[in-house]
Tab-separated table of N, CA and C in Angstrom:
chain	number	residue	atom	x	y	z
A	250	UNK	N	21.283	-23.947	19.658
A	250	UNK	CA	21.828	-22.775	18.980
A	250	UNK	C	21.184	-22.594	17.594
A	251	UNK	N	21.236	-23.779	16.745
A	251	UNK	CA	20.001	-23.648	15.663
A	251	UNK	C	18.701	-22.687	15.979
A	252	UNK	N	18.137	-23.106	16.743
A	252	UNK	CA	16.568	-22.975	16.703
A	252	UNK	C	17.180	-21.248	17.441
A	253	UNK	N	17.859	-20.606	17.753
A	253	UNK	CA	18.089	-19.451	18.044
A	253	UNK	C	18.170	-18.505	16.608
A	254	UNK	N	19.119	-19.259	15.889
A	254	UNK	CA	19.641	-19.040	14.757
A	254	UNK	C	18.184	-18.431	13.060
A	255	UNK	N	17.610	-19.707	13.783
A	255	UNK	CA	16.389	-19.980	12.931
A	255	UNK	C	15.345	-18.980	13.197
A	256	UNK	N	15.201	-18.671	14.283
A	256	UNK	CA	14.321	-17.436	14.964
A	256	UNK	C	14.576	-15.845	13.963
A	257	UNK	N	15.789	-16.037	14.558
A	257	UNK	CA	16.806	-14.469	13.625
A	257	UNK	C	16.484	-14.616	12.937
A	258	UNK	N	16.792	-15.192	11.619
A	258	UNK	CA	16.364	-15.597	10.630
A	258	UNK	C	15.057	-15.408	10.281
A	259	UNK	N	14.015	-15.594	11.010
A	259	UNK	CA	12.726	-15.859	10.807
A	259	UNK	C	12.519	-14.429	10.642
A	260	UNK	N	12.571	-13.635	12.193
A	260	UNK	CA	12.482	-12.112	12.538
A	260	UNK	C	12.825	-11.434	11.317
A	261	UNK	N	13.584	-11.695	10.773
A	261	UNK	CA	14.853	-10.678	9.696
A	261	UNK	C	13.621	-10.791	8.909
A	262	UNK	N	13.802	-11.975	8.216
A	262	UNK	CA	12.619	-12.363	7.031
A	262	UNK	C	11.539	-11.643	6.925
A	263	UNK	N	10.861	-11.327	7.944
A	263	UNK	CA	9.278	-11.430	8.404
A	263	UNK	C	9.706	-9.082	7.968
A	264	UNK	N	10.697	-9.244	9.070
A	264	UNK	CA	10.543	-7.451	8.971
A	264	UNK	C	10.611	-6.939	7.457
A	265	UNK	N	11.855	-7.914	6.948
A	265	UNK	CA	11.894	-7.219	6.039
A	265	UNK	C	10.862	-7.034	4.589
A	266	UNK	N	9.982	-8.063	4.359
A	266	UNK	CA	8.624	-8.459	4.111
A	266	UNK	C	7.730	-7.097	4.143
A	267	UNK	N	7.810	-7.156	5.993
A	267	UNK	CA	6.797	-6.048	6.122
A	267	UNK	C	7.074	-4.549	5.595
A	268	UNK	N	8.227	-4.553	5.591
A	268	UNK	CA	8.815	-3.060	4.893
A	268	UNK	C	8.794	-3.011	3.331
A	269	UNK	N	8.945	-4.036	3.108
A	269	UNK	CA	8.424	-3.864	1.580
A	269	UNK	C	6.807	-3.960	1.035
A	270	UNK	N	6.080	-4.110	2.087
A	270	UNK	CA	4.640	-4.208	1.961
A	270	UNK	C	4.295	-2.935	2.422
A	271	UNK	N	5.008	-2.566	3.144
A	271	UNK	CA	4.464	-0.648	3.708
A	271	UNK	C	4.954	0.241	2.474
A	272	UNK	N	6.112	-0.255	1.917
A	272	UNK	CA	6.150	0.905	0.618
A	272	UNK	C	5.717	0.453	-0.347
A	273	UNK	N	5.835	-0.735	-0.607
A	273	UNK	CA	4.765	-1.073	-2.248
A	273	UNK	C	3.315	-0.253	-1.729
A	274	UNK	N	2.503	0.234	-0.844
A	274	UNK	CA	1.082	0.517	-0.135
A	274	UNK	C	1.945	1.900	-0.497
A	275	UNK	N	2.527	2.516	0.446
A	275	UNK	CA	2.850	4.000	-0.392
A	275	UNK	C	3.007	4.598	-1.498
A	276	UNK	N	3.801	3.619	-1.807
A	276	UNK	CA	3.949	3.803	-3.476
A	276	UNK	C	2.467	3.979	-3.833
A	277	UNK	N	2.168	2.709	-3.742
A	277	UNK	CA	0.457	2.866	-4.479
A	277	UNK	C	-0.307	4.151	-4.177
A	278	UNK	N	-0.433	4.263	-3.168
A	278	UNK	CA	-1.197	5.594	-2.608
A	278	UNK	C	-0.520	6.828	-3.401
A	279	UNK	N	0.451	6.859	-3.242
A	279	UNK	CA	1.146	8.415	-4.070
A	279	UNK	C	0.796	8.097	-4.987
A	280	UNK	N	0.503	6.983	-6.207
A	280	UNK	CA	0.219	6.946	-7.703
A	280	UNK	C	-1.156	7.269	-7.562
A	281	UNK	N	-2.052	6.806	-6.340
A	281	UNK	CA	-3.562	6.709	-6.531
A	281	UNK	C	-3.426	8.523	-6.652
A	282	UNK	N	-2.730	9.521	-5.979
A	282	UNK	CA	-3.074	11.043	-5.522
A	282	UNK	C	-2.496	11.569	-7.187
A	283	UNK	N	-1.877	11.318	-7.940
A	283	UNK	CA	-1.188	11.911	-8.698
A	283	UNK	C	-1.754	11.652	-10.017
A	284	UNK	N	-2.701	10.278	-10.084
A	284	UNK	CA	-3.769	10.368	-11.305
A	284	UNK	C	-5.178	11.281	-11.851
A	285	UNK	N	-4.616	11.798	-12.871
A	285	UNK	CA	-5.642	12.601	-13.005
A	285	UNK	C	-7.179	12.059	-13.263
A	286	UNK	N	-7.589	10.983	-12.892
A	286	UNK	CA	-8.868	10.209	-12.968
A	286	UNK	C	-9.958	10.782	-11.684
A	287	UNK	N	-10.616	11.373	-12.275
A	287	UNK	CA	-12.071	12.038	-11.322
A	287	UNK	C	-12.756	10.794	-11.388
A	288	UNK	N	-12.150	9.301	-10.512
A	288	UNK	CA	-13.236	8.372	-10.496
A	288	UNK	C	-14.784	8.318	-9.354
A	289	UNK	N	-14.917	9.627	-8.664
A	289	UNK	CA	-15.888	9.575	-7.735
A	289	UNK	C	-16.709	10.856	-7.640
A	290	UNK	N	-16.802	11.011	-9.425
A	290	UNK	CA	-17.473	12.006	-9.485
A	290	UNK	C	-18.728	12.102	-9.784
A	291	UNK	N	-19.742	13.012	-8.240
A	291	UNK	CA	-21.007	13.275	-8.610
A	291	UNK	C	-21.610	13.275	-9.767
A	292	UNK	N	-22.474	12.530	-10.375
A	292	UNK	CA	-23.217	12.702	-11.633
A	292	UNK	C	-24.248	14.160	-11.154
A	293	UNK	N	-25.151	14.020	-10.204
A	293	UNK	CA	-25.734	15.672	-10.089
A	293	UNK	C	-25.394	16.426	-9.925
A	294	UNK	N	-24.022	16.597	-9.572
A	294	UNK	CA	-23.161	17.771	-9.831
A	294	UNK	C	-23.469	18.562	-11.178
A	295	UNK	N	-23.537	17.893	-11.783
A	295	UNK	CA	-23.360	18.413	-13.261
A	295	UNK	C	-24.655	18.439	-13.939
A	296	UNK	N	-26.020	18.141	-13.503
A	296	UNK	CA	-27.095	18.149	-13.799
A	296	UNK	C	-27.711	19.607	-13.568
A	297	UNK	N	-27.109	20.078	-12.720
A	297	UNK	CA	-27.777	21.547	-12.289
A	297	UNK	C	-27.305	22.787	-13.028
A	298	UNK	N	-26.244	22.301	-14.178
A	298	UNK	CA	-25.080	23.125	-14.633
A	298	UNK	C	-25.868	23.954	-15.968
């Protein structure tokens, strides 16, 4: 009955882990869309200007 017990336990642990690793990653992503930082911007873009 332990080692049943211990399983649950394990499962619970493990999901709930993963759900906080899928929104800390969202989170991040919505902060990455909402910074105003043009970090991948063409330099010849602006050479022709």
């Amino acid at each position: 009955m332990a080692k049943v017990l211990r399983r649950i336990f394990a499962a619970v642990t493990v999901s709930l882990l993963a759900f906080r690793a899928v929104g800390s990653f969202l989170s991040w992503i919505e902060s990455q869309e909402n910074s105003s930082d043009d970090t991948w911007v063409d330099e010849n873009e602006f050479e022709d200007a």
